[in-house]
PDB file of C-alpha atoms and ligand atoms in Angstrom:
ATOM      1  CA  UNK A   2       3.892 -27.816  13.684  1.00  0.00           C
ATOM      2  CA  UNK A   3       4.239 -24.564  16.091  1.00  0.00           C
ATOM      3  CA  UNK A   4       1.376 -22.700  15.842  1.00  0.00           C
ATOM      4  CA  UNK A   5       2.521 -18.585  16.932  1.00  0.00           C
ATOM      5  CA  UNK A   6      -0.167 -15.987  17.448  1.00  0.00           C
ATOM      6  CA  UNK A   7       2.002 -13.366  19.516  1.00  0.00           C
ATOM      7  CA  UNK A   8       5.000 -11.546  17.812  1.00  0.00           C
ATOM      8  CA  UNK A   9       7.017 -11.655  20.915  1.00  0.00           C
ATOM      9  CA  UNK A  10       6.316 -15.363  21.445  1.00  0.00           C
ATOM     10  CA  UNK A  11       7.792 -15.306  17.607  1.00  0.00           C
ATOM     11  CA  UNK A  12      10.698 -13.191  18.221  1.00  0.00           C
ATOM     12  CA  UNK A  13      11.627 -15.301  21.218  1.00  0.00           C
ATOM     13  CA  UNK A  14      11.269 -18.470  19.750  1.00  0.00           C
ATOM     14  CA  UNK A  15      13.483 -17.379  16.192  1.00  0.00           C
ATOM     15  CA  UNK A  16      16.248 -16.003  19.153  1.00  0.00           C
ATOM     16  CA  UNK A  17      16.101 -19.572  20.570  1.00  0.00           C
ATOM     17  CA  UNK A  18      16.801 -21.133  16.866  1.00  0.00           C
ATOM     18  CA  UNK A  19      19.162 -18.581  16.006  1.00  0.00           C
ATOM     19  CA  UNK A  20      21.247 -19.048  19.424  1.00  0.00           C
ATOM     20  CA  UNK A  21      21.126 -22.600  18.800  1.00  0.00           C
ATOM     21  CA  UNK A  22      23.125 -21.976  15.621  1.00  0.00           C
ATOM     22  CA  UNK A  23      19.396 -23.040  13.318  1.00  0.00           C
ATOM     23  CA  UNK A  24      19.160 -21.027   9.835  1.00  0.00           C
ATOM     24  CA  UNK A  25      15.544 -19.725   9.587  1.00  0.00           C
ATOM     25  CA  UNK A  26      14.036 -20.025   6.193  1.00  0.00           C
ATOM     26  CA  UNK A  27      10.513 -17.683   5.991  1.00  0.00           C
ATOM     27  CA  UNK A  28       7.324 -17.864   3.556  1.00  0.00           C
ATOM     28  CA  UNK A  29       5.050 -15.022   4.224  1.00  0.00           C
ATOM     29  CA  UNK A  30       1.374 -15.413   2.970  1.00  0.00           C
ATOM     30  CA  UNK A  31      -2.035 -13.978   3.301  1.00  0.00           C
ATOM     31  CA  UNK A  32      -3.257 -17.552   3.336  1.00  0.00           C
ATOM     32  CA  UNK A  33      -5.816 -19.719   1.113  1.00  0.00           C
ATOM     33  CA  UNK A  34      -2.547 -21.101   0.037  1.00  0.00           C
ATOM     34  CA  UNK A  35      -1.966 -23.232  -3.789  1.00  0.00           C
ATOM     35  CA  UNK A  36       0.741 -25.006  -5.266  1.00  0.00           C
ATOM     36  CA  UNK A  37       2.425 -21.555  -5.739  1.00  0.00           C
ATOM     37  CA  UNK A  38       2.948 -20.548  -2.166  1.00  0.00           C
ATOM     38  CA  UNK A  39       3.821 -24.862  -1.742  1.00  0.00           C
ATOM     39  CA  UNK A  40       6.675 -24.328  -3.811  1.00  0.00           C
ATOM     40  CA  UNK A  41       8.030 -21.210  -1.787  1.00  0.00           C
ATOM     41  CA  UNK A  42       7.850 -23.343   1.340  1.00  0.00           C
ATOM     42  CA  UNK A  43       9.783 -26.208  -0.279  1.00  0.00           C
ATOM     43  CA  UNK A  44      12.233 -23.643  -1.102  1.00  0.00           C
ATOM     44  CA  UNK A  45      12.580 -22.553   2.664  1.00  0.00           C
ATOM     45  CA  UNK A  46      12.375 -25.943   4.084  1.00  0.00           C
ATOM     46  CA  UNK A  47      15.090 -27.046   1.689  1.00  0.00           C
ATOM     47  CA  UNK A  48      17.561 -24.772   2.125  1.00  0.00           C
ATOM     48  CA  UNK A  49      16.991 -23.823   5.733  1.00  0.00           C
ATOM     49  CA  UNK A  50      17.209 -25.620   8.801  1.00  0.00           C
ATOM     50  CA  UNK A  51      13.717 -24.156  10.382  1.00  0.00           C
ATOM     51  CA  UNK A  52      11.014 -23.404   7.838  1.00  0.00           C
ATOM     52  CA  UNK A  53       8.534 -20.895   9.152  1.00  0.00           C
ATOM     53  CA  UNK A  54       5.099 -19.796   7.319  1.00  0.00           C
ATOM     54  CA  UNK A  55       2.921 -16.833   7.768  1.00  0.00           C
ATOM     55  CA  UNK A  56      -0.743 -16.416   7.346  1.00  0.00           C
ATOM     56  CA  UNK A  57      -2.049 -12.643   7.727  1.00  0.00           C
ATOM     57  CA  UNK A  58      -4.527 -10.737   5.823  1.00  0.00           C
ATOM     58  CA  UNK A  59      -3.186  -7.753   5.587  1.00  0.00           C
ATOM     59  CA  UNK A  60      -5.556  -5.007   5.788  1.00  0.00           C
ATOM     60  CA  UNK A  61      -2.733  -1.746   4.793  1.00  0.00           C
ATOM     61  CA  UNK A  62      -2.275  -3.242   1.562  1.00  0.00           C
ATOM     62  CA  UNK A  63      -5.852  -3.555   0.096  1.00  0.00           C
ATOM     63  CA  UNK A  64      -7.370  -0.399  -1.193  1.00  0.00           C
ATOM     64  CA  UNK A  65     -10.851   1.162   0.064  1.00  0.00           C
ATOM     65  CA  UNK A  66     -12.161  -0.265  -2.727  1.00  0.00           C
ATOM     66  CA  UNK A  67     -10.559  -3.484  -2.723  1.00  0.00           C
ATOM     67  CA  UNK A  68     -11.536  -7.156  -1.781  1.00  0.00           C
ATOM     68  CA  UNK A  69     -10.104  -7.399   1.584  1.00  0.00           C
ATOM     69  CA  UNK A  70     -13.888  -8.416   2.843  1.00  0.00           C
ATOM     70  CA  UNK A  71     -14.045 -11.372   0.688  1.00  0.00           C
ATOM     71  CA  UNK A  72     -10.598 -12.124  -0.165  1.00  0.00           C
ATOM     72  CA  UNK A  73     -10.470 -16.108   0.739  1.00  0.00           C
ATOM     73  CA  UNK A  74      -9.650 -17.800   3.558  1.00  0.00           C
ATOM     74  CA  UNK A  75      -9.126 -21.250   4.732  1.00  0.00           C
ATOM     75  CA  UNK A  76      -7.598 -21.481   8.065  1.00  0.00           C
ATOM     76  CA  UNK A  77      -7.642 -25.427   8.677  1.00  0.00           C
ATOM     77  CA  UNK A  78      -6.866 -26.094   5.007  1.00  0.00           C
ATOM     78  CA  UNK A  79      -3.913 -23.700   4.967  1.00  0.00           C
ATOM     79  CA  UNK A  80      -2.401 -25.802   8.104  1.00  0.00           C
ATOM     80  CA  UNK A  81      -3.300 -29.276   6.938  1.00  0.00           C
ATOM     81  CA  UNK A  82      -1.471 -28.265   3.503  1.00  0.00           C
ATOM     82  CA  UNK A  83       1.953 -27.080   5.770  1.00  0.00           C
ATOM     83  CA  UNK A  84       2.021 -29.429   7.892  1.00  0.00           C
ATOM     84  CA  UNK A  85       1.788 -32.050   5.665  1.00  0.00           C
ATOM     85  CA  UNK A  86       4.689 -30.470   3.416  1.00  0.00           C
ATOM     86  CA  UNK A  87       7.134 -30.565   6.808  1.00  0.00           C
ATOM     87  CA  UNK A  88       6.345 -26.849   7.698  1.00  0.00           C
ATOM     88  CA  UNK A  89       7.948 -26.342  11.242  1.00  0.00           C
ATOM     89  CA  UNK A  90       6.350 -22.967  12.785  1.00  0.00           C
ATOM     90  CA  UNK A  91       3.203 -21.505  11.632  1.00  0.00           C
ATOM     91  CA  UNK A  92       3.275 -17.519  12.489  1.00  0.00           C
ATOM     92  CA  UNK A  93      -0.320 -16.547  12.112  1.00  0.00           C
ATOM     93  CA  UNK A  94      -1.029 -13.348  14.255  1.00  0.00           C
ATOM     94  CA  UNK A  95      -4.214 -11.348  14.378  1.00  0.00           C
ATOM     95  CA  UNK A  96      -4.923  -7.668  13.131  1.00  0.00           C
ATOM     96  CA  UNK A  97      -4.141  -5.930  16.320  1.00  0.00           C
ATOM     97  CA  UNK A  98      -1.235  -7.959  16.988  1.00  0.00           C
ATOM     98  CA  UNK A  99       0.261  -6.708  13.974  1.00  0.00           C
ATOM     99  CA  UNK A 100      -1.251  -3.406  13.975  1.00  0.00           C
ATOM    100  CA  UNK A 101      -1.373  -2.229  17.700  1.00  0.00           C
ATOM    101  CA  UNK A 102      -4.106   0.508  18.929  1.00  0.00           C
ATOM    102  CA  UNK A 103      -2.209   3.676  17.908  1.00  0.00           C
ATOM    103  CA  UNK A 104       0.039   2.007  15.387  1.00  0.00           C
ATOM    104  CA  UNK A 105       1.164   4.864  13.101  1.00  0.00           C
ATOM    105  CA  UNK A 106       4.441   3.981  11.456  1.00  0.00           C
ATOM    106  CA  UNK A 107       4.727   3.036   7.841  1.00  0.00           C
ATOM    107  CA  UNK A 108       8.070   2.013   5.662  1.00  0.00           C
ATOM    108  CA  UNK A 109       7.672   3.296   2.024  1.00  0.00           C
ATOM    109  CA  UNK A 110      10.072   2.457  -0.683  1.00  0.00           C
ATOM    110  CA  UNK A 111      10.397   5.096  -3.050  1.00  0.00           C
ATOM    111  CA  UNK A 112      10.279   5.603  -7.055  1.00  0.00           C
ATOM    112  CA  UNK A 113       9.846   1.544  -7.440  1.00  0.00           C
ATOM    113  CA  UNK A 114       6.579   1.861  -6.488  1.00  0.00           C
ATOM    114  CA  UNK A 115       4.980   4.973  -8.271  1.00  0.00           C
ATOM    115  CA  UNK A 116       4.738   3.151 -11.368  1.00  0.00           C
ATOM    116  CA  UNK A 117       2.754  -0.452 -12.801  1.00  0.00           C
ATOM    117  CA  UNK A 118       0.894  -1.940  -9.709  1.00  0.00           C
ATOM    118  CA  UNK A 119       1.457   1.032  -7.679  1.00  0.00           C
ATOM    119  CA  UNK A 120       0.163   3.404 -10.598  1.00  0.00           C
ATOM    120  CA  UNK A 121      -3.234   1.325 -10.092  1.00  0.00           C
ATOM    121  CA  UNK A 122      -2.916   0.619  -6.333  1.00  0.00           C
ATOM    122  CA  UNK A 123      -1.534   3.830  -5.001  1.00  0.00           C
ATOM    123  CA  UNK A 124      -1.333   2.769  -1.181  1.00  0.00           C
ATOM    124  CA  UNK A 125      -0.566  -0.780  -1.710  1.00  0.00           C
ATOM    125  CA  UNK A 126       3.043  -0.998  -1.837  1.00  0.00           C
ATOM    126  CA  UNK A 127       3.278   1.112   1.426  1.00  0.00           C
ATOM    127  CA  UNK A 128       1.100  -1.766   3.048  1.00  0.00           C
ATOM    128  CA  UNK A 129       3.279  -4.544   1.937  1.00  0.00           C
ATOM    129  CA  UNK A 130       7.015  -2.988   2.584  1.00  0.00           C
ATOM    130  CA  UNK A 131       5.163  -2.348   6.276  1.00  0.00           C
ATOM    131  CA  UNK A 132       4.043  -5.676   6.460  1.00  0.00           C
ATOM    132  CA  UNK A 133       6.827  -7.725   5.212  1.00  0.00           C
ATOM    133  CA  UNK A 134       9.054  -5.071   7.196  1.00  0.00           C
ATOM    134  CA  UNK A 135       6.938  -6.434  10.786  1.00  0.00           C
ATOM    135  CA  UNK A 136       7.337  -9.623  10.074  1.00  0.00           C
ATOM    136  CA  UNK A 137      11.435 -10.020   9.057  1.00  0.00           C
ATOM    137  CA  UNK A 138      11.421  -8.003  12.742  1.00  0.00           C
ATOM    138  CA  UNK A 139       8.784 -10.600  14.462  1.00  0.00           C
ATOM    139  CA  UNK A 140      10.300 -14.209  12.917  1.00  0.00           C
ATOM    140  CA  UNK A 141      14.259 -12.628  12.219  1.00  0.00           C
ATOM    141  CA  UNK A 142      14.658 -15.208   9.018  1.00  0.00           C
ATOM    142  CA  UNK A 143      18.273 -15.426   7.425  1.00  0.00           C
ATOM    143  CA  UNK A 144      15.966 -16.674   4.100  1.00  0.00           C
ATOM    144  CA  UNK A 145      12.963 -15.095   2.901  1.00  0.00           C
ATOM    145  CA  UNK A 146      11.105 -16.458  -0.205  1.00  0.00           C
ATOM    146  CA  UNK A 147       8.668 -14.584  -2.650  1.00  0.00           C
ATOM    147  CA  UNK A 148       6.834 -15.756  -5.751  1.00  0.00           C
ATOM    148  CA  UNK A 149       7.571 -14.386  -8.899  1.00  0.00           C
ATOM    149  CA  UNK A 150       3.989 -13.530 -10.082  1.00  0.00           C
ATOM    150  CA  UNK A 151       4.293 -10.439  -8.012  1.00  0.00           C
ATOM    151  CA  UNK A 152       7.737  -9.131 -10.073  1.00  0.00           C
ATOM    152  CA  UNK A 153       7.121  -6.173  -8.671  1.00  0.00           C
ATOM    153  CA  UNK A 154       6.875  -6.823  -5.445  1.00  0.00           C
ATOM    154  CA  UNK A 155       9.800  -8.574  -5.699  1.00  0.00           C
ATOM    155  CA  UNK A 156      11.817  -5.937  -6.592  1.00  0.00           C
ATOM    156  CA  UNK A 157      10.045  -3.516  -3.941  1.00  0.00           C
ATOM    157  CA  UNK A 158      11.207  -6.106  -1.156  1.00  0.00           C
ATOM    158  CA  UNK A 159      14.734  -6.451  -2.919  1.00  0.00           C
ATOM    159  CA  UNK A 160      15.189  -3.024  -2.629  1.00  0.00           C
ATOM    160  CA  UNK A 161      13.532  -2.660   1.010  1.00  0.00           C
ATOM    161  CA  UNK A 162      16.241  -5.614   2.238  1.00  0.00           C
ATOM    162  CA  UNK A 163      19.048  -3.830   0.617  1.00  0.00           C
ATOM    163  CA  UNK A 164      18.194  -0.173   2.200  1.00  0.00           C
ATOM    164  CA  UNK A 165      17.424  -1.018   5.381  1.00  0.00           C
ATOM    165  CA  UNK A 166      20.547  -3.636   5.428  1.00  0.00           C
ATOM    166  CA  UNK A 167      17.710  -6.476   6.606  1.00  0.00           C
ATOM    167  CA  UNK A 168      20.469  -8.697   6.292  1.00  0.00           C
ATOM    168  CA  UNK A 169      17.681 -11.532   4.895  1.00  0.00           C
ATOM    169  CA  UNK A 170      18.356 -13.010   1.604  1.00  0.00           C
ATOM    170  CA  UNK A 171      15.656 -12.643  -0.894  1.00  0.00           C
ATOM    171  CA  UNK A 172      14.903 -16.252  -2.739  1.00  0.00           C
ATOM    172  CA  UNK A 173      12.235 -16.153  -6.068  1.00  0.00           C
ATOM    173  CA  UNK A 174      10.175 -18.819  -6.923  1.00  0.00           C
ATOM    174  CA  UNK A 175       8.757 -19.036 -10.405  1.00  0.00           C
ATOM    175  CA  UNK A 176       5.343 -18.762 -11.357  1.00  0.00           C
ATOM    176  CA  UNK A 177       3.461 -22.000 -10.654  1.00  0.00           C
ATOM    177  CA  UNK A 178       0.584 -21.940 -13.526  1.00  0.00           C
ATOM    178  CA  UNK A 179      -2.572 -24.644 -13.843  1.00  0.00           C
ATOM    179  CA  UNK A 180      -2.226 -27.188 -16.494  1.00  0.00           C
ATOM    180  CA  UNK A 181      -3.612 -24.617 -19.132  1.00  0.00           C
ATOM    181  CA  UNK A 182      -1.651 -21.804 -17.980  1.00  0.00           C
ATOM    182  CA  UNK A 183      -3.327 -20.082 -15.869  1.00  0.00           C
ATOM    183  CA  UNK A 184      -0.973 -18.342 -13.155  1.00  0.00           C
ATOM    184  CA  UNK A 185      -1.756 -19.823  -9.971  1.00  0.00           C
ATOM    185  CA  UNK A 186      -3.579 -16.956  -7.712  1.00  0.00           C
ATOM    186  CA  UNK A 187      -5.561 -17.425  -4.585  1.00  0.00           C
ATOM    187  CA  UNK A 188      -8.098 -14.644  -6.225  1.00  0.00           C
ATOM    188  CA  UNK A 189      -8.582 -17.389  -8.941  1.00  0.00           C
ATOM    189  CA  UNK A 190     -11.458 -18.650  -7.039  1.00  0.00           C
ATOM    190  CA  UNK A 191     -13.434 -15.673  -7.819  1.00  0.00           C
ATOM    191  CA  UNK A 192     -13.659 -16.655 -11.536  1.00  0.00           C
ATOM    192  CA  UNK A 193     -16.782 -17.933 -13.091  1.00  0.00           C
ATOM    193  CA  UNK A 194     -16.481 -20.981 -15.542  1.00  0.00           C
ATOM    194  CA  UNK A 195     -16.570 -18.079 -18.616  1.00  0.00           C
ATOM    195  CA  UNK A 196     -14.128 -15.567 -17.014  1.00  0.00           C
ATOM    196  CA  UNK A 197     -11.735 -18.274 -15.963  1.00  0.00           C
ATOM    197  CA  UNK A 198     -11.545 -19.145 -19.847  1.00  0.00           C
ATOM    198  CA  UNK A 199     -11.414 -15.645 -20.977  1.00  0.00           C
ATOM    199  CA  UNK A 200      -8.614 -15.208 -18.537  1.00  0.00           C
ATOM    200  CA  UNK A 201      -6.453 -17.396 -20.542  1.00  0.00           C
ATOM    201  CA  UNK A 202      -5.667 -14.129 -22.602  1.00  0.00           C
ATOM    202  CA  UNK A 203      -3.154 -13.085 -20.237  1.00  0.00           C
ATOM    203  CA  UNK A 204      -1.072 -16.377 -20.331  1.00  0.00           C
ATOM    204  CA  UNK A 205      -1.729 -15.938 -24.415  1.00  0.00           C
ATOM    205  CA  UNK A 206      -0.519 -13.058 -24.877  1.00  0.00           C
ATOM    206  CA  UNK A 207       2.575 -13.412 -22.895  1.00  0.00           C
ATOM    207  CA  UNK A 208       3.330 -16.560 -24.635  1.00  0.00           C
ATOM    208  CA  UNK A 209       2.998 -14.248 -27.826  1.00  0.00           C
ATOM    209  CA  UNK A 210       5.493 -12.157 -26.763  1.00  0.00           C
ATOM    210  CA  UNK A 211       8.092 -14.709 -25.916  1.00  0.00           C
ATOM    211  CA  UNK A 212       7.580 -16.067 -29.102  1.00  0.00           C
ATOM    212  CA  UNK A 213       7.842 -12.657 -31.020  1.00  0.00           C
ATOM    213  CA  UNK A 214      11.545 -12.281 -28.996  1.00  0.00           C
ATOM    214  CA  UNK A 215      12.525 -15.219 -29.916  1.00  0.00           C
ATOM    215  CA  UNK A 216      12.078 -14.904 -33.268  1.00  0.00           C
ATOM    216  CA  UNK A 217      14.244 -12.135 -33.131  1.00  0.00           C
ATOM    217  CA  UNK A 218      11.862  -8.482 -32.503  1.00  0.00           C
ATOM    218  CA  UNK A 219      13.773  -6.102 -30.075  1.00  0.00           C
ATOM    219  CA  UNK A 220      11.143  -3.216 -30.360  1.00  0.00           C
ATOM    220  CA  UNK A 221       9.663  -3.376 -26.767  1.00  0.00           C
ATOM    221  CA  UNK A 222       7.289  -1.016 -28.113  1.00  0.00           C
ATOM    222  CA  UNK A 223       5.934  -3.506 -30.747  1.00  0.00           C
ATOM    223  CA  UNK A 224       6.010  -6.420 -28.052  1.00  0.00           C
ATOM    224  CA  UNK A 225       3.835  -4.184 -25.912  1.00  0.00           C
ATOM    225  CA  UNK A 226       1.453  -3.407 -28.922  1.00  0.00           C
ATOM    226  CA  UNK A 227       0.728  -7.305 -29.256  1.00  0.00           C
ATOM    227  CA  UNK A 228       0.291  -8.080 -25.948  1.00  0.00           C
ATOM    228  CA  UNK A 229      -2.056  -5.426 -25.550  1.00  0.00           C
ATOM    229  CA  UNK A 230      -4.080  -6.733 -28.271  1.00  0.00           C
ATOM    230  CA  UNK A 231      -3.408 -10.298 -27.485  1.00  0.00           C
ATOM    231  CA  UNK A 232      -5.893  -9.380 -24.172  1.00  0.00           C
ATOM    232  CA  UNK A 233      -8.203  -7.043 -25.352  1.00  0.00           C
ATOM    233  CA  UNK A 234      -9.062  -9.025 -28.459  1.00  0.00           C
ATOM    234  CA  UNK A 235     -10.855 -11.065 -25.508  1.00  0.00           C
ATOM    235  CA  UNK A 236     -13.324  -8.662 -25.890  1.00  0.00           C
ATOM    236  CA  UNK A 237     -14.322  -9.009 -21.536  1.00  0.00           C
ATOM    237  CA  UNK A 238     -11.169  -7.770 -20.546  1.00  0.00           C
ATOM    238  CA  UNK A 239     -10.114  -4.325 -19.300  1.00  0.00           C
ATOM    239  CA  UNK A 240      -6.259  -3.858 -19.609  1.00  0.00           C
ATOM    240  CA  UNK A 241      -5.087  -1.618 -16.966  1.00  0.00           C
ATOM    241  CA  UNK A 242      -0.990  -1.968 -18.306  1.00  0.00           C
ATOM    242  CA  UNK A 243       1.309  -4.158 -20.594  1.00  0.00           C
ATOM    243  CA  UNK A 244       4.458  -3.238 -20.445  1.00  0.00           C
ATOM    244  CA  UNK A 245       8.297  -4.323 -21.286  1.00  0.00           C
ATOM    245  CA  UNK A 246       9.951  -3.596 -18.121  1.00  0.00           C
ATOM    246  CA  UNK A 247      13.884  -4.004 -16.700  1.00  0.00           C
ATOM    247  CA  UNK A 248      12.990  -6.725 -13.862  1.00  0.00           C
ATOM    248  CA  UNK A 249      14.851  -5.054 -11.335  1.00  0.00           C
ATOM    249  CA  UNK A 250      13.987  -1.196 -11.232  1.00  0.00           C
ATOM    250  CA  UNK A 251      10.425  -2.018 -13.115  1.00  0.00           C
ATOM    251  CA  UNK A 252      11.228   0.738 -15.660  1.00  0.00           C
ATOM    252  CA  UNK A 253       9.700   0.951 -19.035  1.00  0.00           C
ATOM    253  CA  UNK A 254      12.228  -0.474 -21.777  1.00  0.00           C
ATOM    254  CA  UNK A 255      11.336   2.827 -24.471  1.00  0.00           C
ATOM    255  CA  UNK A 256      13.290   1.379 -27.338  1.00  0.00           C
ATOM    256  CA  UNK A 257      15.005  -1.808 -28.242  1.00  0.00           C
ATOM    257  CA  UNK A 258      15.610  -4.777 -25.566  1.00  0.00           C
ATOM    258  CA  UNK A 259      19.016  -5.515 -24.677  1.00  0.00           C
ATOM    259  CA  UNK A 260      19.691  -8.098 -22.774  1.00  0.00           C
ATOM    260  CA  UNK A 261      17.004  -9.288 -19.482  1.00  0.00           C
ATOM    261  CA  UNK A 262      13.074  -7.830 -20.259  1.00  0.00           C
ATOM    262  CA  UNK A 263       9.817  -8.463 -18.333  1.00  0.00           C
ATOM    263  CA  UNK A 264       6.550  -8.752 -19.816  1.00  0.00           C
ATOM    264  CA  UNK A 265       4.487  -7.602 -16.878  1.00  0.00           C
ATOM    265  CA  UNK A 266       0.542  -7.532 -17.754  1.00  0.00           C
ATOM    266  CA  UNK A 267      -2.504  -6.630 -15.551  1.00  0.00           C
ATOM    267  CA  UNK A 268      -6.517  -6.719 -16.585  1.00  0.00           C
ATOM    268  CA  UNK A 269      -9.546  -6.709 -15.002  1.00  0.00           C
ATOM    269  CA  UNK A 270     -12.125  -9.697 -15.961  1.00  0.00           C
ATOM    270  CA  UNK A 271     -15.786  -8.587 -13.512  1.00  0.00           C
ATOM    271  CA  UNK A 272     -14.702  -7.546 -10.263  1.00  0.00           C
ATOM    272  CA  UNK A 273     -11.686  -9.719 -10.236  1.00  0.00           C
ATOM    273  CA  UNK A 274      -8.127  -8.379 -11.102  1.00  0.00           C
ATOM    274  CA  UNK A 275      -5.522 -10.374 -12.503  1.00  0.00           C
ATOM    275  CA  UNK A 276      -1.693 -10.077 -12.861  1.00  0.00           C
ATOM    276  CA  UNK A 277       1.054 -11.748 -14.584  1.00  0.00           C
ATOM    277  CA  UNK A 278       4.323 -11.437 -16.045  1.00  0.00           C
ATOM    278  CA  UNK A 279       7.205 -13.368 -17.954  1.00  0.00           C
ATOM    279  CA  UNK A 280      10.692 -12.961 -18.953  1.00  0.00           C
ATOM    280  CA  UNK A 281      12.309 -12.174 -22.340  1.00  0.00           C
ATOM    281  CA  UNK A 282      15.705 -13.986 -23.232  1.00  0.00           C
ATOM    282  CA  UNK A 283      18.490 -14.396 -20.114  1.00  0.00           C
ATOM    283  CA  UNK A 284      16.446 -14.193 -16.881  1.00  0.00           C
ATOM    284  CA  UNK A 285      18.643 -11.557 -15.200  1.00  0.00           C
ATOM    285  CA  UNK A 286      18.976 -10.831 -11.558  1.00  0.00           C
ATOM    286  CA  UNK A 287      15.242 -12.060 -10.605  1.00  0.00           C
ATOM    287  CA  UNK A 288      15.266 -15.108 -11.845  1.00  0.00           C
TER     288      UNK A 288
HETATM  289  O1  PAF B 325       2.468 -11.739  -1.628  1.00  0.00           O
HETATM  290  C1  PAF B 325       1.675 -11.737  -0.653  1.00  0.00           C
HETATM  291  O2  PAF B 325       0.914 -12.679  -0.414  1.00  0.00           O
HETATM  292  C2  PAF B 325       1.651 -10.526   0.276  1.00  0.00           C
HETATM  293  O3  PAF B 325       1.840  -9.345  -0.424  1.00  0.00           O
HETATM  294  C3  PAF B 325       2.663 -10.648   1.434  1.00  0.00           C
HETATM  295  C4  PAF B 325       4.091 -10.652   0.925  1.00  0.00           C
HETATM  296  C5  PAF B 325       2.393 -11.910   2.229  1.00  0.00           C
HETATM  297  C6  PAF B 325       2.507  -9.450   2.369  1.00  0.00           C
HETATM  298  O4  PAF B 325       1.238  -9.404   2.929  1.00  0.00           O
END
């Protein structure tokens, strides 16, 4: 595997490929990678000729009062794990690679991100849309795969590709969860044995909803109630939203569901924040 540190070096390197008539199939990550991100790269590896992988921490994206200090890291691991899955270029560039001395240029995507995650996390969205933005420009992908756990993201990136005409097709993996359910997050590992079991709630509670849907309730009002109580009947767990969304512009369903819904839930359990999300009846576009 090609290890890249320089974004030139990258952008030279995909121009190479590209010339040479090779598709380019991309995985960004912020490393300390699980099953979940796995799955992404088989994705890109699969349906591209060249599979490339990033690992960056992005700083723009974490709050002041966020976990960027601690979030987890595992350099070797993270390579071993690529490598091993047929991974041909690692892109891993440092902070001032990415964000020169002077650096002062941000891409915002509008409306999609005031609400949900960005109602919480005002400036993250800014920091991933100028993130992801750097690095379609740095490794010039045809293919670019996300995980579905961040649905919102998703459709922040979808939207991003489409406006600025990217011309990189946006691929969704879905959720990779642990035997009991569990979505699969590298901020999993700051669970304690009790909070990891509490956290169940969240998977609970969204199989609760499926199961109300099915069954036949269309009040995404009611589906939102249960949820809701579904997590905070935990009694540890601080909701910060449930909600019955449209998966692609994120918007509040107010009344009855017609047609594709997402359940998108986020709580607090300690210091650790936790998302997750699942669909209602036909998967629609973000499937
Ligand atoms: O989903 C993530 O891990 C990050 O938001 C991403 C897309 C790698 C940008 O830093």
């Amino acid at each position: 595997m090609n290890i890249i540190r320089r974004v030139t070096d990258m952008q030279r390197e995909s121009d190479r490929l590209r010339a040479a008539g090779a598709s380019i199939g991309f995985v960004p990550t912020m490393g300390y990678l699980h099953e979940g991100h796995l799955d992404l790269l088989r994705i890109a590896i699969s349906r591209c000729d060249i599979s490339v992988c990033s690992i960056f921490v992005n700083p723009t994206q974490f709050g002041r009062d966020e976990d960027l200090a601690r979030y987890p890291r595992d350099f070797e691991r993270d390579c071993a794990l690529i490598e091993a899955l047929g991974c041909d270029i690692l892109f891993a560039p440092d902070e001032s690679e990415m964000y020169p001395e002077g650096d002062c240029t941000f891409v915002h995507v509008d409306h999609l991100t005031n609400t949900l995650e960005g109602a919480f996390r005002p400036t993250h969205f800014r920091g991933v849309t100028t993130v992801v933005t750097k690095l379609f420009l740095a490794v010039r992908p045809q293919l670019a795969v996300f995980g579905q756990k961040d649905a919102q993201q998703v459709a922040v990136i979808r939207r991003m590709t489409r406006d600025l005409h990217f011309g990189v097709e946006i691929a969704v993996a879905p959720i990779r969860r642990e035997k009991d359910g569990l979505a699969m997050s590298s901020r999993n590992t700051y669970l304690g044995e009790d909070e990891r079991r509490e956290a169940l709630a969240l998977f609970r509670s969204l199989q609760r909803a499926r199961k109300l849907h099915d069954d036949g309730e269309r009040s995404a009002a009611n589906i939102q109630r249960f949820v809701a109580e579904e997590i905070l009947r935990s009694g540890t767990m601080t909701l910060d939203y449930a909600a019955v969304v449209h998966p692609d512009t994120m918007e509040q369903i107010e009344d009855e569901i017609h047609g594709a819904a997402l359940v998108v839930v986020a709580a607090r359990i300690g210091s650790t924040r936790l998302i997750d999300n699942t669909f209602l009846g036909s998967e629609g576009s973000s499937s």
